[in-house]
């Protein structure tokens, strides 16, 4: 396809079997929005990271394991989940390089956490134990179903894309943004006050959400989630 931007998508590795892992919903959502997804294997090689960043028109930070709390200056709590230090190393280096180049970034689930940590923010290692009274952010329903609303902050890029003040989202996370990185602002909150979306205050498109729009986009009645992928792919064309 002409004018189809190349969008790097970060992958995970199943630690027990060493199999490269990617839920196809991420690349499928990008393809349907007119993008050309390119899965990026992890590497600790700085020159390979720089080549990836040069090659791609935009970066999708996908979901996955928890980030090593050492990356934001905390000891690992009992309630923190599995971590993958190699993936953290790779994604933080790649994210910072793509930020430096000013290319579009879209973060999903782990991706919002990665973006916040890359820019100097911190995370709740476990909402349930650290924020008593928070909603059930690990929903029992399948990811194709929504479980809680988020309120969209007025006059944010996210509000302009979604064209709504309220959105029903799915929720499959036990961590969340705690201290917001200085260059980011909050663009959506769940009713308990948990940060559900952030965006960069200077860059043209650097946005991340705590929910999983790739599991909702292109389903009937889920146009707002589809609009996120369309807006990202469109930003990657510029
Ligand atoms: Mn949630």
mmCIF file of C-alpha atoms and ligand atoms in Angstrom:
data_model
loop_
_atom_site.group_PDB
_atom_site.id
_atom_site.type_symbol
_atom_site.label_atom_id
_atom_site.label_comp_id
_atom_site.label_asym_id
_atom_site.label_seq_id
_atom_site.Cartn_x
_atom_site.Cartn_y
_atom_site.Cartn_z
ATOM 1 C CA UNK A 1 0.000 0.000 0.000
ATOM 2 C CA UNK A 2 1.280 3.460 -0.888
ATOM 3 C CA UNK A 3 1.481 5.876 2.031
ATOM 4 C CA UNK A 4 1.342 3.136 4.619
ATOM 5 C CA UNK A 5 3.648 4.015 7.506
ATOM 6 C CA UNK A 6 5.973 1.417 9.014
ATOM 7 C CA UNK A 7 5.073 1.003 12.666
ATOM 8 C CA UNK A 8 7.420 -0.841 14.989
ATOM 9 C CA UNK A 9 5.659 -3.065 17.526
ATOM 10 C CA UNK A 10 7.521 -4.272 20.616
ATOM 11 C CA UNK A 11 7.361 -7.994 21.391
ATOM 12 C CA UNK A 12 7.863 -10.179 24.442
ATOM 13 C CA UNK A 13 9.707 -13.441 24.959
ATOM 14 C CA UNK A 14 8.132 -16.343 26.862
ATOM 15 C CA UNK A 15 10.877 -16.866 29.436
ATOM 16 C CA UNK A 16 10.274 -20.592 29.911
ATOM 17 C CA UNK A 17 10.248 -21.574 26.223
ATOM 18 C CA UNK A 18 12.193 -18.620 24.702
ATOM 19 C CA UNK A 19 9.438 -18.184 22.125
ATOM 20 C CA UNK A 20 8.964 -14.698 20.669
ATOM 21 C CA UNK A 21 5.419 -13.710 21.563
ATOM 22 C CA UNK A 22 2.966 -11.266 20.037
ATOM 23 C CA UNK A 23 -0.796 -11.098 20.382
ATOM 24 C CA UNK A 24 -1.911 -10.615 16.734
ATOM 25 C CA UNK A 25 -4.578 -8.094 17.803
ATOM 26 C CA UNK A 26 -1.887 -5.368 17.889
ATOM 27 C CA UNK A 27 -0.597 -5.773 14.302
ATOM 28 C CA UNK A 28 -4.143 -6.509 13.060
ATOM 29 C CA UNK A 29 -5.438 -3.223 14.491
ATOM 30 C CA UNK A 30 -2.583 -1.328 12.799
ATOM 31 C CA UNK A 31 -3.144 -3.105 9.468
ATOM 32 C CA UNK A 32 -6.843 -2.277 9.519
ATOM 33 C CA UNK A 33 -6.000 1.373 10.184
ATOM 34 C CA UNK A 34 -3.738 1.404 7.114
ATOM 35 C CA UNK A 35 -0.367 0.926 8.801
ATOM 36 C CA UNK A 36 2.400 -1.588 8.100
ATOM 37 C CA UNK A 37 3.303 -3.229 11.398
ATOM 38 C CA UNK A 38 6.850 -4.451 11.868
ATOM 39 C CA UNK A 39 7.513 -6.671 14.872
ATOM 40 C CA UNK A 40 10.691 -5.700 16.678
ATOM 41 C CA UNK A 41 12.713 -8.446 18.392
ATOM 42 C CA UNK A 42 14.440 -7.299 21.583
ATOM 43 C CA UNK A 43 18.111 -6.411 21.461
ATOM 44 C CA UNK A 44 20.633 -4.937 23.861
ATOM 45 C CA UNK A 45 22.671 -3.600 20.929
ATOM 46 C CA UNK A 46 22.484 0.209 20.943
ATOM 47 C CA UNK A 47 23.251 0.512 17.227
ATOM 48 C CA UNK A 48 20.407 -1.910 16.387
ATOM 49 C CA UNK A 49 18.068 0.180 18.574
ATOM 50 C CA UNK A 50 19.156 3.291 16.650
ATOM 51 C CA UNK A 51 18.526 1.518 13.303
ATOM 52 C CA UNK A 52 15.027 0.454 14.422
ATOM 53 C CA UNK A 53 14.259 4.042 15.474
ATOM 54 C CA UNK A 54 15.488 5.387 12.118
ATOM 55 C CA UNK A 55 13.549 2.817 10.097
ATOM 56 C CA UNK A 56 10.123 3.125 11.691
ATOM 57 C CA UNK A 57 7.605 5.950 11.210
ATOM 58 C CA UNK A 58 6.072 5.315 14.633
ATOM 59 C CA UNK A 59 6.297 3.022 17.654
ATOM 60 C CA UNK A 60 3.596 0.930 19.325
ATOM 61 C CA UNK A 61 4.562 -0.094 22.867
ATOM 62 C CA UNK A 62 2.576 -3.290 23.469
ATOM 63 C CA UNK A 63 1.339 -4.900 26.692
ATOM 64 C CA UNK A 64 3.216 -7.422 28.782
ATOM 65 C CA UNK A 65 4.994 -8.109 32.054
ATOM 66 C CA UNK A 66 5.652 -5.604 34.836
ATOM 67 C CA UNK A 67 8.604 -3.230 34.601
ATOM 68 C CA UNK A 68 11.486 -3.872 37.010
ATOM 69 C CA UNK A 69 10.818 -1.377 39.878
ATOM 70 C CA UNK A 70 14.578 -0.699 39.988
ATOM 71 C CA UNK A 71 13.936 1.289 36.789
ATOM 72 C CA UNK A 72 12.004 3.851 38.845
ATOM 73 C CA UNK A 73 14.093 3.630 41.977
ATOM 74 C CA UNK A 74 12.041 1.188 44.045
ATOM 75 C CA UNK A 75 12.737 -2.223 45.533
ATOM 76 C CA UNK A 76 10.544 -4.980 44.108
ATOM 77 C CA UNK A 77 7.497 -5.504 46.318
ATOM 78 C CA UNK A 78 5.960 -8.948 46.993
ATOM 79 C CA UNK A 79 2.956 -7.844 44.975
ATOM 80 C CA UNK A 80 4.880 -6.954 41.800
ATOM 81 C CA UNK A 81 4.369 -9.419 38.964
ATOM 82 C CA UNK A 82 6.872 -11.142 36.671
ATOM 83 C CA UNK A 83 9.550 -8.885 35.226
ATOM 84 C CA UNK A 84 11.752 -9.158 32.148
ATOM 85 C CA UNK A 85 14.865 -6.941 32.552
ATOM 86 C CA UNK A 86 16.016 -7.483 28.939
ATOM 87 C CA UNK A 87 12.712 -6.231 27.592
ATOM 88 C CA UNK A 88 12.839 -3.199 29.928
ATOM 89 C CA UNK A 89 16.369 -2.395 28.762
ATOM 90 C CA UNK A 90 15.396 -2.636 25.087
ATOM 91 C CA UNK A 91 12.089 -0.766 25.276
ATOM 92 C CA UNK A 92 13.414 2.068 27.451
ATOM 93 C CA UNK A 93 16.332 2.621 25.045
ATOM 94 C CA UNK A 94 14.062 2.437 21.984
ATOM 95 C CA UNK A 95 11.365 4.652 23.503
ATOM 96 C CA UNK A 96 13.915 7.330 24.463
ATOM 97 C CA UNK A 97 15.457 7.245 20.973
ATOM 98 C CA UNK A 98 12.050 7.552 19.260
ATOM 99 C CA UNK A 99 11.133 10.400 21.652
ATOM 100 C CA UNK A 100 14.419 12.120 20.737
ATOM 101 C CA UNK A 101 13.513 11.843 17.038
ATOM 102 C CA UNK A 102 10.014 13.151 17.787
ATOM 103 C CA UNK A 103 8.302 10.269 15.964
ATOM 104 C CA UNK A 104 4.803 9.178 17.051
ATOM 105 C CA UNK A 105 4.408 6.770 19.972
ATOM 106 C CA UNK A 106 1.289 4.911 21.060
ATOM 107 C CA UNK A 107 1.511 2.966 24.326
ATOM 108 C CA UNK A 108 -0.924 0.272 25.454
ATOM 109 C CA UNK A 109 -1.161 -1.158 29.013
ATOM 110 C CA UNK A 110 2.494 -1.898 29.860
ATOM 111 C CA UNK A 111 3.169 0.749 27.189
ATOM 112 C CA UNK A 112 1.720 3.621 29.294
ATOM 113 C CA UNK A 113 3.826 2.430 32.218
ATOM 114 C CA UNK A 114 6.954 2.159 30.040
ATOM 115 C CA UNK A 115 6.455 5.661 28.625
ATOM 116 C CA UNK A 116 5.994 7.139 32.101
ATOM 117 C CA UNK A 117 9.112 5.396 33.446
ATOM 118 C CA UNK A 118 11.147 6.344 30.345
ATOM 119 C CA UNK A 119 10.346 10.001 31.094
ATOM 120 C CA UNK A 120 11.096 9.798 34.820
ATOM 121 C CA UNK A 121 7.764 8.779 36.401
ATOM 122 C CA UNK A 122 6.950 5.963 38.842
ATOM 123 C CA UNK A 123 4.342 3.176 39.097
ATOM 124 C CA UNK A 124 2.066 1.522 41.605
ATOM 125 C CA UNK A 125 3.540 -1.983 41.773
ATOM 126 C CA UNK A 126 0.122 -3.372 42.676
ATOM 127 C CA UNK A 127 -3.075 -1.329 42.836
ATOM 128 C CA UNK A 128 -5.021 -3.753 45.030
ATOM 129 C CA UNK A 129 -2.439 -3.726 47.853
ATOM 130 C CA UNK A 130 -1.211 -0.130 47.490
ATOM 131 C CA UNK A 131 -4.538 1.605 46.763
ATOM 132 C CA UNK A 132 -7.266 0.096 48.963
ATOM 133 C CA UNK A 133 -10.691 0.798 47.534
ATOM 134 C CA UNK A 134 -9.530 1.030 43.932
ATOM 135 C CA UNK A 135 -11.762 -0.590 41.324
ATOM 136 C CA UNK A 136 -11.276 -4.161 40.094
ATOM 137 C CA UNK A 137 -8.814 -3.274 37.340
ATOM 138 C CA UNK A 138 -8.270 -6.936 36.529
ATOM 139 C CA UNK A 139 -11.668 -7.645 35.063
ATOM 140 C CA UNK A 140 -13.161 -11.135 34.991
ATOM 141 C CA UNK A 141 -14.793 -10.544 31.624
ATOM 142 C CA UNK A 142 -12.918 -11.305 28.428
ATOM 143 C CA UNK A 143 -10.953 -8.382 26.903
ATOM 144 C CA UNK A 144 -13.630 -7.902 24.213
ATOM 145 C CA UNK A 145 -15.944 -6.642 26.977
ATOM 146 C CA UNK A 146 -15.667 -3.339 28.827
ATOM 147 C CA UNK A 147 -15.801 -3.187 32.632
ATOM 148 C CA UNK A 148 -15.347 0.394 33.829
ATOM 149 C CA UNK A 149 -15.702 3.911 32.456
ATOM 150 C CA UNK A 150 -12.966 6.516 32.129
ATOM 151 C CA UNK A 151 -13.510 10.258 32.075
ATOM 152 C CA UNK A 152 -11.584 12.035 29.351
ATOM 153 C CA UNK A 153 -9.873 15.268 30.424
ATOM 154 C CA UNK A 154 -11.179 18.336 28.566
ATOM 155 C CA UNK A 155 -9.119 19.901 25.825
ATOM 156 C CA UNK A 156 -6.608 17.059 25.582
ATOM 157 C CA UNK A 157 -5.434 15.412 22.371
ATOM 158 C CA UNK A 158 -7.243 12.268 23.523
ATOM 159 C CA UNK A 159 -10.541 14.148 23.795
ATOM 160 C CA UNK A 160 -10.073 15.557 20.301
ATOM 161 C CA UNK A 161 -9.506 12.038 18.923
ATOM 162 C CA UNK A 162 -12.324 10.318 20.826
ATOM 163 C CA UNK A 163 -14.818 13.195 20.613
ATOM 164 C CA UNK A 164 -16.336 12.194 23.944
ATOM 165 C CA UNK A 165 -15.956 12.975 27.676
ATOM 166 C CA UNK A 166 -16.687 9.446 28.850
ATOM 167 C CA UNK A 167 -15.643 6.061 27.491
ATOM 168 C CA UNK A 168 -16.224 2.446 28.565
ATOM 169 C CA UNK A 169 -12.950 0.494 28.593
ATOM 170 C CA UNK A 170 -11.669 -2.982 29.343
ATOM 171 C CA UNK A 171 -9.234 -3.374 32.229
ATOM 172 C CA UNK A 172 -6.461 -5.961 32.506
ATOM 173 C CA UNK A 173 -3.836 -4.345 34.686
ATOM 174 C CA UNK A 174 -2.749 -4.544 38.315
ATOM 175 C CA UNK A 175 -0.263 -1.657 38.055
ATOM 176 C CA UNK A 176 -0.715 1.998 37.071
ATOM 177 C CA UNK A 177 1.066 5.342 36.808
ATOM 178 C CA UNK A 178 1.864 6.760 40.282
ATOM 179 C CA UNK A 179 4.013 9.900 39.932
ATOM 180 C CA UNK A 180 3.470 11.329 36.491
ATOM 181 C CA UNK A 181 6.589 12.118 34.435
ATOM 182 C CA UNK A 182 7.159 15.894 34.133
ATOM 183 C CA UNK A 183 6.623 16.043 30.341
ATOM 184 C CA UNK A 184 3.324 14.142 30.432
ATOM 185 C CA UNK A 185 -0.179 15.185 31.334
ATOM 186 C CA UNK A 186 -3.163 13.068 32.355
ATOM 187 C CA UNK A 187 -5.753 12.624 29.628
ATOM 188 C CA UNK A 188 -8.117 10.061 31.238
ATOM 189 C CA UNK A 189 -9.013 8.864 34.743
ATOM 190 C CA UNK A 190 -11.127 5.990 36.038
ATOM 191 C CA UNK A 191 -13.778 6.801 38.695
ATOM 192 C CA UNK A 192 -11.384 5.828 41.531
ATOM 193 C CA UNK A 193 -8.785 8.314 40.284
ATOM 194 C CA UNK A 194 -6.409 5.830 38.641
ATOM 195 C CA UNK A 195 -4.608 7.355 35.640
ATOM 196 C CA UNK A 196 -5.884 5.590 32.515
ATOM 197 C CA UNK A 197 -4.306 7.707 29.743
ATOM 198 C CA UNK A 198 -1.447 10.176 29.342
ATOM 199 C CA UNK A 199 -0.061 12.310 26.551
ATOM 200 C CA UNK A 200 3.132 14.272 25.964
ATOM 201 C CA UNK A 201 2.745 18.029 26.352
ATOM 202 C CA UNK A 202 5.074 18.992 23.480
ATOM 203 C CA UNK A 203 5.338 16.204 20.938
ATOM 204 C CA UNK A 204 2.774 16.044 18.098
ATOM 205 C CA UNK A 205 1.683 12.454 18.895
ATOM 206 C CA UNK A 206 2.848 10.640 22.006
ATOM 207 C CA UNK A 207 -0.114 9.101 23.730
ATOM 208 C CA UNK A 208 -0.689 6.048 25.908
ATOM 209 C CA UNK A 209 -3.646 4.245 27.451
ATOM 210 C CA UNK A 210 -3.927 1.764 30.304
ATOM 211 C CA UNK A 211 -6.704 -0.260 28.640
ATOM 212 C CA UNK A 212 -6.551 -2.528 25.574
ATOM 213 C CA UNK A 213 -8.129 -0.736 22.560
ATOM 214 C CA UNK A 214 -6.715 -3.422 20.224
ATOM 215 C CA UNK A 215 -9.265 -5.861 21.688
ATOM 216 C CA UNK A 216 -12.202 -3.477 21.137
ATOM 217 C CA UNK A 217 -11.407 -1.619 17.891
ATOM 218 C CA UNK A 218 -13.550 -2.455 14.852
ATOM 219 C CA UNK A 219 -16.200 -4.092 16.992
ATOM 220 C CA UNK A 220 -19.762 -2.748 16.756
ATOM 221 C CA UNK A 221 -20.260 0.304 18.969
ATOM 222 C CA UNK A 222 -16.528 0.679 19.681
ATOM 223 C CA UNK A 223 -15.715 3.442 17.197
ATOM 224 C CA UNK A 224 -13.766 5.483 19.768
ATOM 225 C CA UNK A 225 -11.223 2.669 20.183
ATOM 226 C CA UNK A 226 -10.933 2.360 16.405
ATOM 227 C CA UNK A 227 -10.358 6.125 16.207
ATOM 228 C CA UNK A 228 -7.252 5.761 18.388
ATOM 229 C CA UNK A 229 -5.573 3.492 15.831
ATOM 230 C CA UNK A 230 -6.665 5.683 12.925
ATOM 231 C CA UNK A 231 -5.260 8.791 14.637
ATOM 232 C CA UNK A 232 -1.965 7.045 15.414
ATOM 233 C CA UNK A 233 -1.475 5.715 11.883
ATOM 234 C CA UNK A 234 -2.381 9.108 10.441
ATOM 235 C CA UNK A 235 0.182 10.792 12.722
ATOM 236 C CA UNK A 236 2.816 8.315 11.482
ATOM 237 C CA UNK A 237 2.213 9.514 7.899
ATOM 238 C CA UNK A 238 3.214 13.083 8.715
HETATM 239 MN MN1 LIG B 1 -8.504 0.085 34.479
#
